[in-house]
Amino acid sequence: MKNIVILISGGGSNMAAIVQTAERERWSDKFGARVAAVLSNKADAKGLVFAREKGIPTAVLDHKAHATREAFDAALMTAIDAQQPALVVLAGFMRILTPGFVGHYAGCLLNIHPSLLPAFTGLHTHRRAIEAGCKFAGATVHQVTAELDHGPILAQAVVPVLPQDDEHTLAARVLTQEHLIYPRVIADLLQKM
Ligand code: GAR
């Protein structure tokens, strides 16, 4: 079985989109793949409720319980590796990862970022896109490398920035596209494995 481990910090709507697409498209029959676990660094991440309702094993690893970034990432690696993952999927996982972690999962670590990379790495992407006067915004699925929000681009989706947009309306428009492109990228990768 090709195990997918998804890491979240919050709402988990991208995780939910991946789980629902996996169900609808029968990834277990088609690719021999399943979402094996959902891990969060926050106990109150809303997405954990959805995962539990779906019967997916979940675990919380509180980064504040670890003295250093390296110690947290080491604990995270232990939890992830217990699943023998084929893919590790960052879905709104709001932690900067150490080079050791990124290197450990080289080639099988994915992220989705709510901008058209390489524009607007980091936080507050929608606000910054509006402030910059961008007419288009979007989201990027990319392989994770040591440099934050860099790494080979696997897919992008573009949406218009409308005159009346604030960061919330733009974020919502981008998010609907995230829910389409992330499962597609994962399915494509699973098919090739
Ligand atoms: C998504 O918009 C995702 O692209 C973004 O956080 C949101 C999580 O939503 N990720 C980042 O900003 C990572 N730097 P979700 O928890 O509902 O999937």
mmCIF file with all atom_site columns, C-alpha atoms and ligand atoms in Angstrom:
data_model
loop_
_atom_site.group_PDB
_atom_site.id
_atom_site.type_symbol
_atom_site.label_atom_id
_atom_site.label_alt_id
_atom_site.label_comp_id
_atom_site.label_asym_id
_atom_site.label_entity_id
_atom_site.label_seq_id
_atom_site.pdbx_PDB_ins_code
_atom_site.Cartn_x
_atom_site.Cartn_y
_atom_site.Cartn_z
_atom_site.occupancy
_atom_site.B_iso_or_equiv
_atom_site.pdbx_formal_charge
_atom_site.auth_seq_id
_atom_site.auth_comp_id
_atom_site.auth_asym_id
_atom_site.auth_atom_id
_atom_site.pdbx_PDB_model_num
ATOM   1   C CA . MET A 1 1   ? 0.000   0.000  0.000   1.00 0.00 ? 1   MET A CA 1
ATOM   2   C CA . LYS A 1 2   ? 1.256   3.479  -0.882  1.00 0.00 ? 2   LYS A CA 1
ATOM   3   C CA . ASN A 1 3   ? 0.716   5.453  2.282   1.00 0.00 ? 3   ASN A CA 1
ATOM   4   C CA . ILE A 1 4   ? 0.043   9.167  2.178   1.00 0.00 ? 4   ILE A CA 1
ATOM   5   C CA . VAL A 1 5   ? 0.724   11.110 5.368   1.00 0.00 ? 5   VAL A CA 1
ATOM   6   C CA . ILE A 1 6   ? -0.856  14.566 5.527   1.00 0.00 ? 6   ILE A CA 1
ATOM   7   C CA . LEU A 1 7   ? 0.363   17.310 7.867   1.00 0.00 ? 7   LEU A CA 1
ATOM   8   C CA . ILE A 1 8   ? -2.006  20.104 8.893   1.00 0.00 ? 8   ILE A CA 1
ATOM   9   C CA . SER A 1 9   ? -2.115  23.000 11.342  1.00 0.00 ? 9   SER A CA 1
ATOM   10  C CA . GLY A 1 10  ? -5.644  24.325 10.922  1.00 0.00 ? 10  GLY A CA 1
ATOM   11  C CA . GLY A 1 11  ? -8.848  23.951 8.948   1.00 0.00 ? 11  GLY A CA 1
ATOM   12  C CA . GLY A 1 12  ? -7.591  21.058 6.886   1.00 0.00 ? 12  GLY A CA 1
ATOM   13  C CA . SER A 1 13  ? -9.768  21.791 3.874   1.00 0.00 ? 13  SER A CA 1
ATOM   14  C CA . ASN A 1 14  ? -7.001  20.735 1.479   1.00 0.00 ? 14  ASN A CA 1
ATOM   15  C CA . MET A 1 15  ? -6.570  17.523 3.459   1.00 0.00 ? 15  MET A CA 1
ATOM   16  C CA . ALA A 1 16  ? -10.337 16.948 3.276   1.00 0.00 ? 16  ALA A CA 1
ATOM   17  C CA . ALA A 1 17  ? -10.294 17.548 -0.493  1.00 0.00 ? 17  ALA A CA 1
ATOM   18  C CA . ILE A 1 18  ? -7.532  14.970 -0.881  1.00 0.00 ? 18  ILE A CA 1
ATOM   19  C CA . VAL A 1 19  ? -9.371  12.420 1.302   1.00 0.00 ? 19  VAL A CA 1
ATOM   20  C CA . GLN A 1 20  ? -12.655 12.974 -0.557  1.00 0.00 ? 20  GLN A CA 1
ATOM   21  C CA . THR A 1 21  ? -10.980 12.726 -3.964  1.00 0.00 ? 21  THR A CA 1
ATOM   22  C CA . ALA A 1 22  ? -9.218  9.531  -2.875  1.00 0.00 ? 22  ALA A CA 1
ATOM   23  C CA . GLU A 1 23  ? -12.587 8.081  -1.888  1.00 0.00 ? 23  GLU A CA 1
ATOM   24  C CA . ARG A 1 24  ? -14.465 9.262  -4.966  1.00 0.00 ? 24  ARG A CA 1
ATOM   25  C CA . GLU A 1 25  ? -11.762 8.120  -7.376  1.00 0.00 ? 25  GLU A CA 1
ATOM   26  C CA . ARG A 1 26  ? -11.054 4.904  -5.456  1.00 0.00 ? 26  ARG A CA 1
ATOM   27  C CA . TRP A 1 27  ? -7.343  5.522  -5.119  1.00 0.00 ? 27  TRP A CA 1
ATOM   28  C CA . SER A 1 28  ? -6.998  2.325  -3.093  1.00 0.00 ? 28  SER A CA 1
ATOM   29  C CA . ASP A 1 29  ? -8.190  0.209  -6.054  1.00 0.00 ? 29  ASP A CA 1
ATOM   30  C CA . LYS A 1 30  ? -6.633  2.390  -8.726  1.00 0.00 ? 30  LYS A CA 1
ATOM   31  C CA . PHE A 1 31  ? -3.239  3.128  -7.193  1.00 0.00 ? 31  PHE A CA 1
ATOM   32  C CA . GLY A 1 32  ? -3.069  0.938  -4.095  1.00 0.00 ? 32  GLY A CA 1
ATOM   33  C CA . ALA A 1 33  ? -2.909  4.171  -2.119  1.00 0.00 ? 33  ALA A CA 1
ATOM   34  C CA . ARG A 1 34  ? -4.582  5.559  0.960   1.00 0.00 ? 34  ARG A CA 1
ATOM   35  C CA . VAL A 1 35  ? -4.375  8.461  3.359   1.00 0.00 ? 35  VAL A CA 1
ATOM   36  C CA . ALA A 1 36  ? -2.725  6.558  6.198   1.00 0.00 ? 36  ALA A CA 1
ATOM   37  C CA . ALA A 1 37  ? -2.504  9.308  8.814   1.00 0.00 ? 37  ALA A CA 1
ATOM   38  C CA . VAL A 1 38  ? -3.156  12.966 9.464   1.00 0.00 ? 38  VAL A CA 1
ATOM   39  C CA . LEU A 1 39  ? -0.708  14.674 11.808  1.00 0.00 ? 39  LEU A CA 1
ATOM   40  C CA . SER A 1 40  ? -1.025  18.130 13.323  1.00 0.00 ? 40  SER A CA 1
ATOM   41  C CA . ASN A 1 41  ? 1.177   20.374 15.415  1.00 0.00 ? 41  ASN A CA 1
ATOM   42  C CA . LYS A 1 42  ? -1.984  21.877 16.928  1.00 0.00 ? 42  LYS A CA 1
ATOM   43  C CA . ALA A 1 43  ? -4.410  19.907 19.069  1.00 0.00 ? 43  ALA A CA 1
ATOM   44  C CA . ASP A 1 44  ? -7.282  22.228 18.113  1.00 0.00 ? 44  ASP A CA 1
ATOM   45  C CA . ALA A 1 45  ? -6.737  21.976 14.350  1.00 0.00 ? 45  ALA A CA 1
ATOM   46  C CA . LYS A 1 46  ? -10.266 21.681 12.983  1.00 0.00 ? 46  LYS A CA 1
ATOM   47  C CA . GLY A 1 47  ? -9.182  19.284 10.270  1.00 0.00 ? 47  GLY A CA 1
ATOM   48  C CA . LEU A 1 48  ? -8.477  16.615 12.880  1.00 0.00 ? 48  LEU A CA 1
ATOM   49  C CA . VAL A 1 49  ? -12.226 16.271 13.477  1.00 0.00 ? 49  VAL A CA 1
ATOM   50  C CA . PHE A 1 50  ? -12.856 15.510 9.810   1.00 0.00 ? 50  PHE A CA 1
ATOM   51  C CA . ALA A 1 51  ? -10.001 12.985 9.690   1.00 0.00 ? 51  ALA A CA 1
ATOM   52  C CA . ARG A 1 52  ? -11.247 11.206 12.805  1.00 0.00 ? 52  ARG A CA 1
ATOM   53  C CA . GLU A 1 53  ? -14.787 11.062 11.414  1.00 0.00 ? 53  GLU A CA 1
ATOM   54  C CA . LYS A 1 54  ? -13.328 9.409  8.334   1.00 0.00 ? 54  LYS A CA 1
ATOM   55  C CA . GLY A 1 55  ? -11.587 6.832  10.522  1.00 0.00 ? 55  GLY A CA 1
ATOM   56  C CA . ILE A 1 56  ? -8.130  8.047  9.560   1.00 0.00 ? 56  ILE A CA 1
ATOM   57  C CA . PRO A 1 57  ? -5.545  7.710  12.342  1.00 0.00 ? 57  PRO A CA 1
ATOM   58  C CA . THR A 1 58  ? -4.518  11.105 13.675  1.00 0.00 ? 58  THR A CA 1
ATOM   59  C CA . ALA A 1 59  ? -1.780  12.317 15.988  1.00 0.00 ? 59  ALA A CA 1
ATOM   60  C CA . VAL A 1 60  ? -0.881  15.655 17.514  1.00 0.00 ? 60  VAL A CA 1
ATOM   61  C CA . LEU A 1 61  ? 2.736   16.630 18.035  1.00 0.00 ? 61  LEU A CA 1
ATOM   62  C CA . ASP A 1 62  ? 2.919   19.951 19.824  1.00 0.00 ? 62  ASP A CA 1
ATOM   63  C CA . HIS A 1 63  ? 5.928   21.902 18.603  1.00 0.00 ? 63  HIS A CA 1
ATOM   64  C CA . LYS A 1 64  ? 5.908   23.868 21.873  1.00 0.00 ? 64  LYS A CA 1
ATOM   65  C CA . ALA A 1 65  ? 6.706   20.687 23.766  1.00 0.00 ? 65  ALA A CA 1
ATOM   66  C CA . HIS A 1 66  ? 10.070  20.483 22.007  1.00 0.00 ? 66  HIS A CA 1
ATOM   67  C CA . ALA A 1 67  ? 13.050  22.611 22.955  1.00 0.00 ? 67  ALA A CA 1
ATOM   68  C CA . THR A 1 68  ? 14.351  23.108 19.432  1.00 0.00 ? 68  THR A CA 1
ATOM   69  C CA . ARG A 1 69  ? 13.100  23.030 15.852  1.00 0.00 ? 69  ARG A CA 1
ATOM   70  C CA . GLU A 1 70  ? 15.411  20.069 15.284  1.00 0.00 ? 70  GLU A CA 1
ATOM   71  C CA . ALA A 1 71  ? 13.900  18.128 18.204  1.00 0.00 ? 71  ALA A CA 1
ATOM   72  C CA . PHE A 1 72  ? 10.367  18.750 16.944  1.00 0.00 ? 72  PHE A CA 1
ATOM   73  C CA . ASP A 1 73  ? 11.256  17.709 13.415  1.00 0.00 ? 73  ASP A CA 1
ATOM   74  C CA . ALA A 1 74  ? 12.938  14.549 14.725  1.00 0.00 ? 74  ALA A CA 1
ATOM   75  C CA . ALA A 1 75  ? 9.763   13.604 16.620  1.00 0.00 ? 75  ALA A CA 1
ATOM   76  C CA . LEU A 1 76  ? 7.697   14.395 13.553  1.00 0.00 ? 76  LEU A CA 1
ATOM   77  C CA . MET A 1 77  ? 9.924   12.203 11.388  1.00 0.00 ? 77  MET A CA 1
ATOM   78  C CA . THR A 1 78  ? 9.493   9.302  13.816  1.00 0.00 ? 78  THR A CA 1
ATOM   79  C CA . ALA A 1 79  ? 5.689   9.641  13.638  1.00 0.00 ? 79  ALA A CA 1
ATOM   80  C CA . ILE A 1 80  ? 5.696   9.950  9.850   1.00 0.00 ? 80  ILE A CA 1
ATOM   81  C CA . ASP A 1 81  ? 8.143   7.113  9.261   1.00 0.00 ? 81  ASP A CA 1
ATOM   82  C CA . ALA A 1 82  ? 5.980   4.775  11.351  1.00 0.00 ? 82  ALA A CA 1
ATOM   83  C CA . GLN A 1 83  ? 3.568   4.954  8.393   1.00 0.00 ? 83  GLN A CA 1
ATOM   84  C CA . GLN A 1 84  ? 6.244   4.067  5.809   1.00 0.00 ? 84  GLN A CA 1
ATOM   85  C CA . PRO A 1 85  ? 4.990   6.879  3.610   1.00 0.00 ? 85  PRO A CA 1
ATOM   86  C CA . ALA A 1 86  ? 5.155   7.049  -0.165  1.00 0.00 ? 86  ALA A CA 1
ATOM   87  C CA . LEU A 1 87  ? 4.180   10.723 -0.016  1.00 0.00 ? 87  LEU A CA 1
ATOM   88  C CA . VAL A 1 88  ? 4.287   13.324 2.750   1.00 0.00 ? 88  VAL A CA 1
ATOM   89  C CA . VAL A 1 89  ? 1.818   16.089 2.007   1.00 0.00 ? 89  VAL A CA 1
ATOM   90  C CA . LEU A 1 90  ? 1.954   19.494 3.713   1.00 0.00 ? 90  LEU A CA 1
ATOM   91  C CA . ALA A 1 91  ? -1.568  20.908 3.678   1.00 0.00 ? 91  ALA A CA 1
ATOM   92  C CA . GLY A 1 92  ? -1.614  24.174 5.568   1.00 0.00 ? 92  GLY A CA 1
ATOM   93  C CA . PHE A 1 93  ? 1.183   22.937 7.852   1.00 0.00 ? 93  PHE A CA 1
ATOM   94  C CA . MET A 1 94  ? 2.448   26.236 9.209   1.00 0.00 ? 94  MET A CA 1
ATOM   95  C CA . ARG A 1 95  ? 5.931   25.260 10.329  1.00 0.00 ? 95  ARG A CA 1
ATOM   96  C CA . ILE A 1 96  ? 9.321   26.024 8.857   1.00 0.00 ? 96  ILE A CA 1
ATOM   97  C CA . LEU A 1 97  ? 11.028  22.672 8.402   1.00 0.00 ? 97  LEU A CA 1
ATOM   98  C CA . THR A 1 98  ? 14.689  21.959 9.069   1.00 0.00 ? 98  THR A CA 1
ATOM   99  C CA . PRO A 1 99  ? 17.015  20.979 6.214   1.00 0.00 ? 99  PRO A CA 1
ATOM   100 C CA . GLY A 1 100 ? 17.374  17.574 7.908   1.00 0.00 ? 100 GLY A CA 1
ATOM   101 C CA . PHE A 1 101 ? 13.634  16.969 7.685   1.00 0.00 ? 101 PHE A CA 1
ATOM   102 C CA . VAL A 1 102 ? 13.389  18.174 4.101   1.00 0.00 ? 102 VAL A CA 1
ATOM   103 C CA . GLY A 1 103 ? 16.385  16.078 3.062   1.00 0.00 ? 103 GLY A CA 1
ATOM   104 C CA . HIS A 1 104 ? 14.926  12.982 4.708   1.00 0.00 ? 104 HIS A CA 1
ATOM   105 C CA . TYR A 1 105 ? 11.831  13.181 2.481   1.00 0.00 ? 105 TYR A CA 1
ATOM   106 C CA . ALA A 1 106 ? 13.538  14.501 -0.637  1.00 0.00 ? 106 ALA A CA 1
ATOM   107 C CA . GLY A 1 107 ? 11.393  13.794 -3.687  1.00 0.00 ? 107 GLY A CA 1
ATOM   108 C CA . CYS A 1 108 ? 8.299   12.711 -1.762  1.00 0.00 ? 108 CYS A CA 1
ATOM   109 C CA . LEU A 1 109 ? 7.504   15.891 0.186   1.00 0.00 ? 109 LEU A CA 1
ATOM   110 C CA . LEU A 1 110 ? 4.843   18.189 -1.281  1.00 0.00 ? 110 LEU A CA 1
ATOM   111 C CA . ASN A 1 111 ? 3.465   21.576 -0.282  1.00 0.00 ? 111 ASN A CA 1
ATOM   112 C CA . ILE A 1 112 ? 0.687   23.864 -1.415  1.00 0.00 ? 112 ILE A CA 1
ATOM   113 C CA . HIS A 1 113 ? 1.256   27.581 -1.161  1.00 0.00 ? 113 HIS A CA 1
ATOM   114 C CA . PRO A 1 114 ? -1.444  30.211 -1.693  1.00 0.00 ? 114 PRO A CA 1
ATOM   115 C CA . SER A 1 115 ? 0.349   32.326 -4.290  1.00 0.00 ? 115 SER A CA 1
ATOM   116 C CA . LEU A 1 116 ? 1.733   32.051 -7.763  1.00 0.00 ? 116 LEU A CA 1
ATOM   117 C CA . LEU A 1 117 ? 5.277   31.178 -6.742  1.00 0.00 ? 117 LEU A CA 1
ATOM   118 C CA . PRO A 1 118 ? 7.932   32.468 -6.963  1.00 0.00 ? 118 PRO A CA 1
ATOM   119 C CA . ALA A 1 119 ? 5.835   35.546 -6.099  1.00 0.00 ? 119 ALA A CA 1
ATOM   120 C CA . PHE A 1 120 ? 4.808   36.055 -2.488  1.00 0.00 ? 120 PHE A CA 1
ATOM   121 C CA . THR A 1 121 ? 6.619   33.393 -0.532  1.00 0.00 ? 121 THR A CA 1
ATOM   122 C CA . GLY A 1 122 ? 5.876   33.404 3.203   1.00 0.00 ? 122 GLY A CA 1
ATOM   123 C CA . LEU A 1 123 ? 2.789   34.723 4.971   1.00 0.00 ? 123 LEU A CA 1
ATOM   124 C CA . HIS A 1 124 ? -0.129  37.066 4.128   1.00 0.00 ? 124 HIS A CA 1
ATOM   125 C CA . THR A 1 125 ? 0.088   36.242 0.452   1.00 0.00 ? 125 THR A CA 1
ATOM   126 C CA . HIS A 1 126 ? -3.412  37.461 -0.453  1.00 0.00 ? 126 HIS A CA 1
ATOM   127 C CA . ARG A 1 127 ? -3.066  40.793 1.306   1.00 0.00 ? 127 ARG A CA 1
ATOM   128 C CA . ARG A 1 128 ? 0.307   41.339 -0.361  1.00 0.00 ? 128 ARG A CA 1
ATOM   129 C CA . ALA A 1 129 ? -1.050  40.424 -3.812  1.00 0.00 ? 129 ALA A CA 1
ATOM   130 C CA . ILE A 1 130 ? -3.889  42.956 -3.408  1.00 0.00 ? 130 ILE A CA 1
ATOM   131 C CA . GLU A 1 131 ? -1.518  45.639 -2.100  1.00 0.00 ? 131 GLU A CA 1
ATOM   132 C CA . ALA A 1 132 ? 0.802   45.041 -5.055  1.00 0.00 ? 132 ALA A CA 1
ATOM   133 C CA . GLY A 1 133 ? -2.089  45.632 -7.436  1.00 0.00 ? 133 GLY A CA 1
ATOM   134 C CA . CYS A 1 134 ? -1.956  42.134 -8.911  1.00 0.00 ? 134 CYS A CA 1
ATOM   135 C CA . LYS A 1 135 ? -4.761  41.374 -11.355 1.00 0.00 ? 135 LYS A CA 1
ATOM   136 C CA . PHE A 1 136 ? -4.285  37.639 -10.899 1.00 0.00 ? 136 PHE A CA 1
ATOM   137 C CA . ALA A 1 137 ? -3.447  35.471 -7.927  1.00 0.00 ? 137 ALA A CA 1
ATOM   138 C CA . GLY A 1 138 ? -3.438  31.747 -7.337  1.00 0.00 ? 138 GLY A CA 1
ATOM   139 C CA . ALA A 1 139 ? -1.885  28.731 -5.722  1.00 0.00 ? 139 ALA A CA 1
ATOM   140 C CA . THR A 1 140 ? 1.123   26.530 -6.335  1.00 0.00 ? 140 THR A CA 1
ATOM   141 C CA . VAL A 1 141 ? 1.809   22.884 -5.580  1.00 0.00 ? 141 VAL A CA 1
ATOM   142 C CA . HIS A 1 142 ? 5.521   22.254 -5.369  1.00 0.00 ? 142 HIS A CA 1
ATOM   143 C CA . GLN A 1 143 ? 8.098   19.812 -4.168  1.00 0.00 ? 143 GLN A CA 1
ATOM   144 C CA . VAL A 1 144 ? 9.647   20.956 -0.935  1.00 0.00 ? 144 VAL A CA 1
ATOM   145 C CA . THR A 1 145 ? 13.309  21.860 -0.832  1.00 0.00 ? 145 THR A CA 1
ATOM   146 C CA . ALA A 1 146 ? 15.325  23.425 1.964   1.00 0.00 ? 146 ALA A CA 1
ATOM   147 C CA . GLU A 1 147 ? 14.493  26.984 0.895   1.00 0.00 ? 147 GLU A CA 1
ATOM   148 C CA . LEU A 1 148 ? 11.046  28.098 2.129   1.00 0.00 ? 148 LEU A CA 1
ATOM   149 C CA . ASP A 1 149 ? 8.338   28.051 -0.575  1.00 0.00 ? 149 ASP A CA 1
ATOM   150 C CA . HIS A 1 150 ? 10.782  27.115 -3.310  1.00 0.00 ? 150 HIS A CA 1
ATOM   151 C CA . GLY A 1 151 ? 11.289  23.814 -5.069  1.00 0.00 ? 151 GLY A CA 1
ATOM   152 C CA . PRO A 1 152 ? 10.095  22.453 -8.399  1.00 0.00 ? 152 PRO A CA 1
ATOM   153 C CA . ILE A 1 153 ? 6.603   23.608 -9.326  1.00 0.00 ? 153 ILE A CA 1
ATOM   154 C CA . LEU A 1 154 ? 4.194   20.760 -10.081 1.00 0.00 ? 154 LEU A CA 1
ATOM   155 C CA . ALA A 1 155 ? 0.972   22.684 -10.684 1.00 0.00 ? 155 ALA A CA 1
ATOM   156 C CA . GLN A 1 156 ? -0.519  26.146 -10.442 1.00 0.00 ? 156 GLN A CA 1
ATOM   157 C CA . ALA A 1 157 ? -4.024  27.555 -10.559 1.00 0.00 ? 157 ALA A CA 1
ATOM   158 C CA . VAL A 1 158 ? -4.809  31.160 -11.433 1.00 0.00 ? 158 VAL A CA 1
ATOM   159 C CA . VAL A 1 159 ? -7.767  33.238 -10.276 1.00 0.00 ? 159 VAL A CA 1
ATOM   160 C CA . PRO A 1 160 ? -8.647  36.884 -10.982 1.00 0.00 ? 160 PRO A CA 1
ATOM   161 C CA . VAL A 1 161 ? -8.229  39.514 -8.292  1.00 0.00 ? 161 VAL A CA 1
ATOM   162 C CA . LEU A 1 162 ? -11.488 41.487 -8.364  1.00 0.00 ? 162 LEU A CA 1
ATOM   163 C CA . PRO A 1 163 ? -11.698 45.213 -7.569  1.00 0.00 ? 163 PRO A CA 1
ATOM   164 C CA . GLN A 1 164 ? -13.836 44.633 -4.470  1.00 0.00 ? 164 GLN A CA 1
ATOM   165 C CA . ASP A 1 165 ? -11.619 41.839 -3.078  1.00 0.00 ? 165 ASP A CA 1
ATOM   166 C CA . ASP A 1 166 ? -10.189 41.853 0.400   1.00 0.00 ? 166 ASP A CA 1
ATOM   167 C CA . GLU A 1 167 ? -7.746  39.215 1.563   1.00 0.00 ? 167 GLU A CA 1
ATOM   168 C CA . HIS A 1 168 ? -10.582 36.982 2.764   1.00 0.00 ? 168 HIS A CA 1
ATOM   169 C CA . THR A 1 169 ? -12.586 36.930 -0.442  1.00 0.00 ? 169 THR A CA 1
ATOM   170 C CA . LEU A 1 170 ? -9.424  36.389 -2.460  1.00 0.00 ? 170 LEU A CA 1
ATOM   171 C CA . ALA A 1 171 ? -8.271  33.606 -0.125  1.00 0.00 ? 171 ALA A CA 1
ATOM   172 C CA . ALA A 1 172 ? -11.614 31.849 -0.497  1.00 0.00 ? 172 ALA A CA 1
ATOM   173 C CA . ARG A 1 173 ? -11.421 32.035 -4.309  1.00 0.00 ? 173 ARG A CA 1
ATOM   174 C CA . VAL A 1 174 ? -7.877  30.684 -4.299  1.00 0.00 ? 174 VAL A CA 1
ATOM   175 C CA . LEU A 1 175 ? -8.790  27.916 -1.843  1.00 0.00 ? 175 LEU A CA 1
ATOM   176 C CA . THR A 1 176 ? -11.473 26.500 -4.166  1.00 0.00 ? 176 THR A CA 1
ATOM   177 C CA . GLN A 1 177 ? -8.729  26.032 -6.754  1.00 0.00 ? 177 GLN A CA 1
ATOM   178 C CA . GLU A 1 178 ? -6.307  24.546 -4.229  1.00 0.00 ? 178 GLU A CA 1
ATOM   179 C CA . HIS A 1 179 ? -8.885  21.828 -3.584  1.00 0.00 ? 179 HIS A CA 1
ATOM   180 C CA . LEU A 1 180 ? -8.749  20.886 -7.263  1.00 0.00 ? 180 LEU A CA 1
ATOM   181 C CA . ILE A 1 181 ? -5.042  21.028 -8.049  1.00 0.00 ? 181 ILE A CA 1
ATOM   182 C CA . TYR A 1 182 ? -3.634  19.334 -4.945  1.00 0.00 ? 182 TYR A CA 1
ATOM   183 C CA . PRO A 1 183 ? -5.533  16.042 -5.350  1.00 0.00 ? 183 PRO A CA 1
ATOM   184 C CA . ARG A 1 184 ? -4.725  16.082 -9.097  1.00 0.00 ? 184 ARG A CA 1
ATOM   185 C CA . VAL A 1 185 ? -0.987  16.390 -8.495  1.00 0.00 ? 185 VAL A CA 1
ATOM   186 C CA . ILE A 1 186 ? -1.074  13.610 -5.922  1.00 0.00 ? 186 ILE A CA 1
ATOM   187 C CA . ALA A 1 187 ? -3.060  11.306 -8.210  1.00 0.00 ? 187 ALA A CA 1
ATOM   188 C CA . ASP A 1 188 ? -0.590  11.945 -11.035 1.00 0.00 ? 188 ASP A CA 1
ATOM   189 C CA . LEU A 1 189 ? 2.351   11.106 -8.782  1.00 0.00 ? 189 LEU A CA 1
ATOM   190 C CA . LEU A 1 190 ? 0.662   7.957  -7.448  1.00 0.00 ? 190 LEU A CA 1
ATOM   191 C CA . GLN A 1 191 ? -0.017  6.780  -10.970 1.00 0.00 ? 191 GLN A CA 1
ATOM   192 C CA . LYS A 1 192 ? 3.681   7.049  -11.817 1.00 0.00 ? 192 LYS A CA 1
ATOM   193 C CA . MET A 1 193 ? 4.887   5.199  -8.687  1.00 0.00 ? 193 MET A CA 1
HETATM 194 C C1 . GAR B 2 .   ? -4.188  27.058 2.368   1.00 0.00 ? 1   GAR B C1 1
HETATM 195 O O1 . GAR B 2 .   ? -4.577  28.219 1.684   1.00 0.00 ? 1   GAR B O1 1
HETATM 196 C C2 . GAR B 2 .   ? -2.739  26.737 2.063   1.00 0.00 ? 1   GAR B C2 1
HETATM 197 O O2 . GAR B 2 .   ? -2.369  27.032 0.758   1.00 0.00 ? 1   GAR B O2 1
HETATM 198 C C3 . GAR B 2 .   ? -2.041  27.627 3.034   1.00 0.00 ? 1   GAR B C3 1
HETATM 199 O O3 . GAR B 2 .   ? -2.801  27.566 4.216   1.00 0.00 ? 1   GAR B O3 1
HETATM 200 C C4 . GAR B 2 .   ? -4.155  27.296 3.878   1.00 0.00 ? 1   GAR B C4 1
HETATM 201 C C5 . GAR B 2 .   ? -4.575  26.072 4.650   1.00 0.00 ? 1   GAR B C5 1
HETATM 202 O O4 . GAR B 2 .   ? -5.934  25.835 4.485   1.00 0.00 ? 1   GAR B O4 1
HETATM 203 N N1 . GAR B 2 .   ? -0.694  27.213 3.251   1.00 0.00 ? 1   GAR B N1 1
HETATM 204 C C6 . GAR B 2 .   ? 0.292   28.045 3.537   1.00 0.00 ? 1   GAR B C6 1
HETATM 205 O O5 . GAR B 2 .   ? 0.131   29.237 3.683   1.00 0.00 ? 1   GAR B O5 1
HETATM 206 C C7 . GAR B 2 .   ? 1.630   27.378 3.699   1.00 0.00 ? 1   GAR B C7 1
HETATM 207 N N2 . GAR B 2 .   ? 2.669   28.350 3.663   1.00 0.00 ? 1   GAR B N2 1
HETATM 208 P P1 . GAR B 2 .   ? -6.531  24.413 4.895   1.00 0.00 ? 1   GAR B P1 1
HETATM 209 O O6 . GAR B 2 .   ? -6.009  24.092 6.299   1.00 0.00 ? 1   GAR B O6 1
HETATM 210 O O7 . GAR B 2 .   ? -8.011  24.650 4.903   1.00 0.00 ? 1   GAR B O7 1
HETATM 211 O O8 . GAR B 2 .   ? -6.083  23.401 3.884   1.00 0.00 ? 1   GAR B O8 1
#
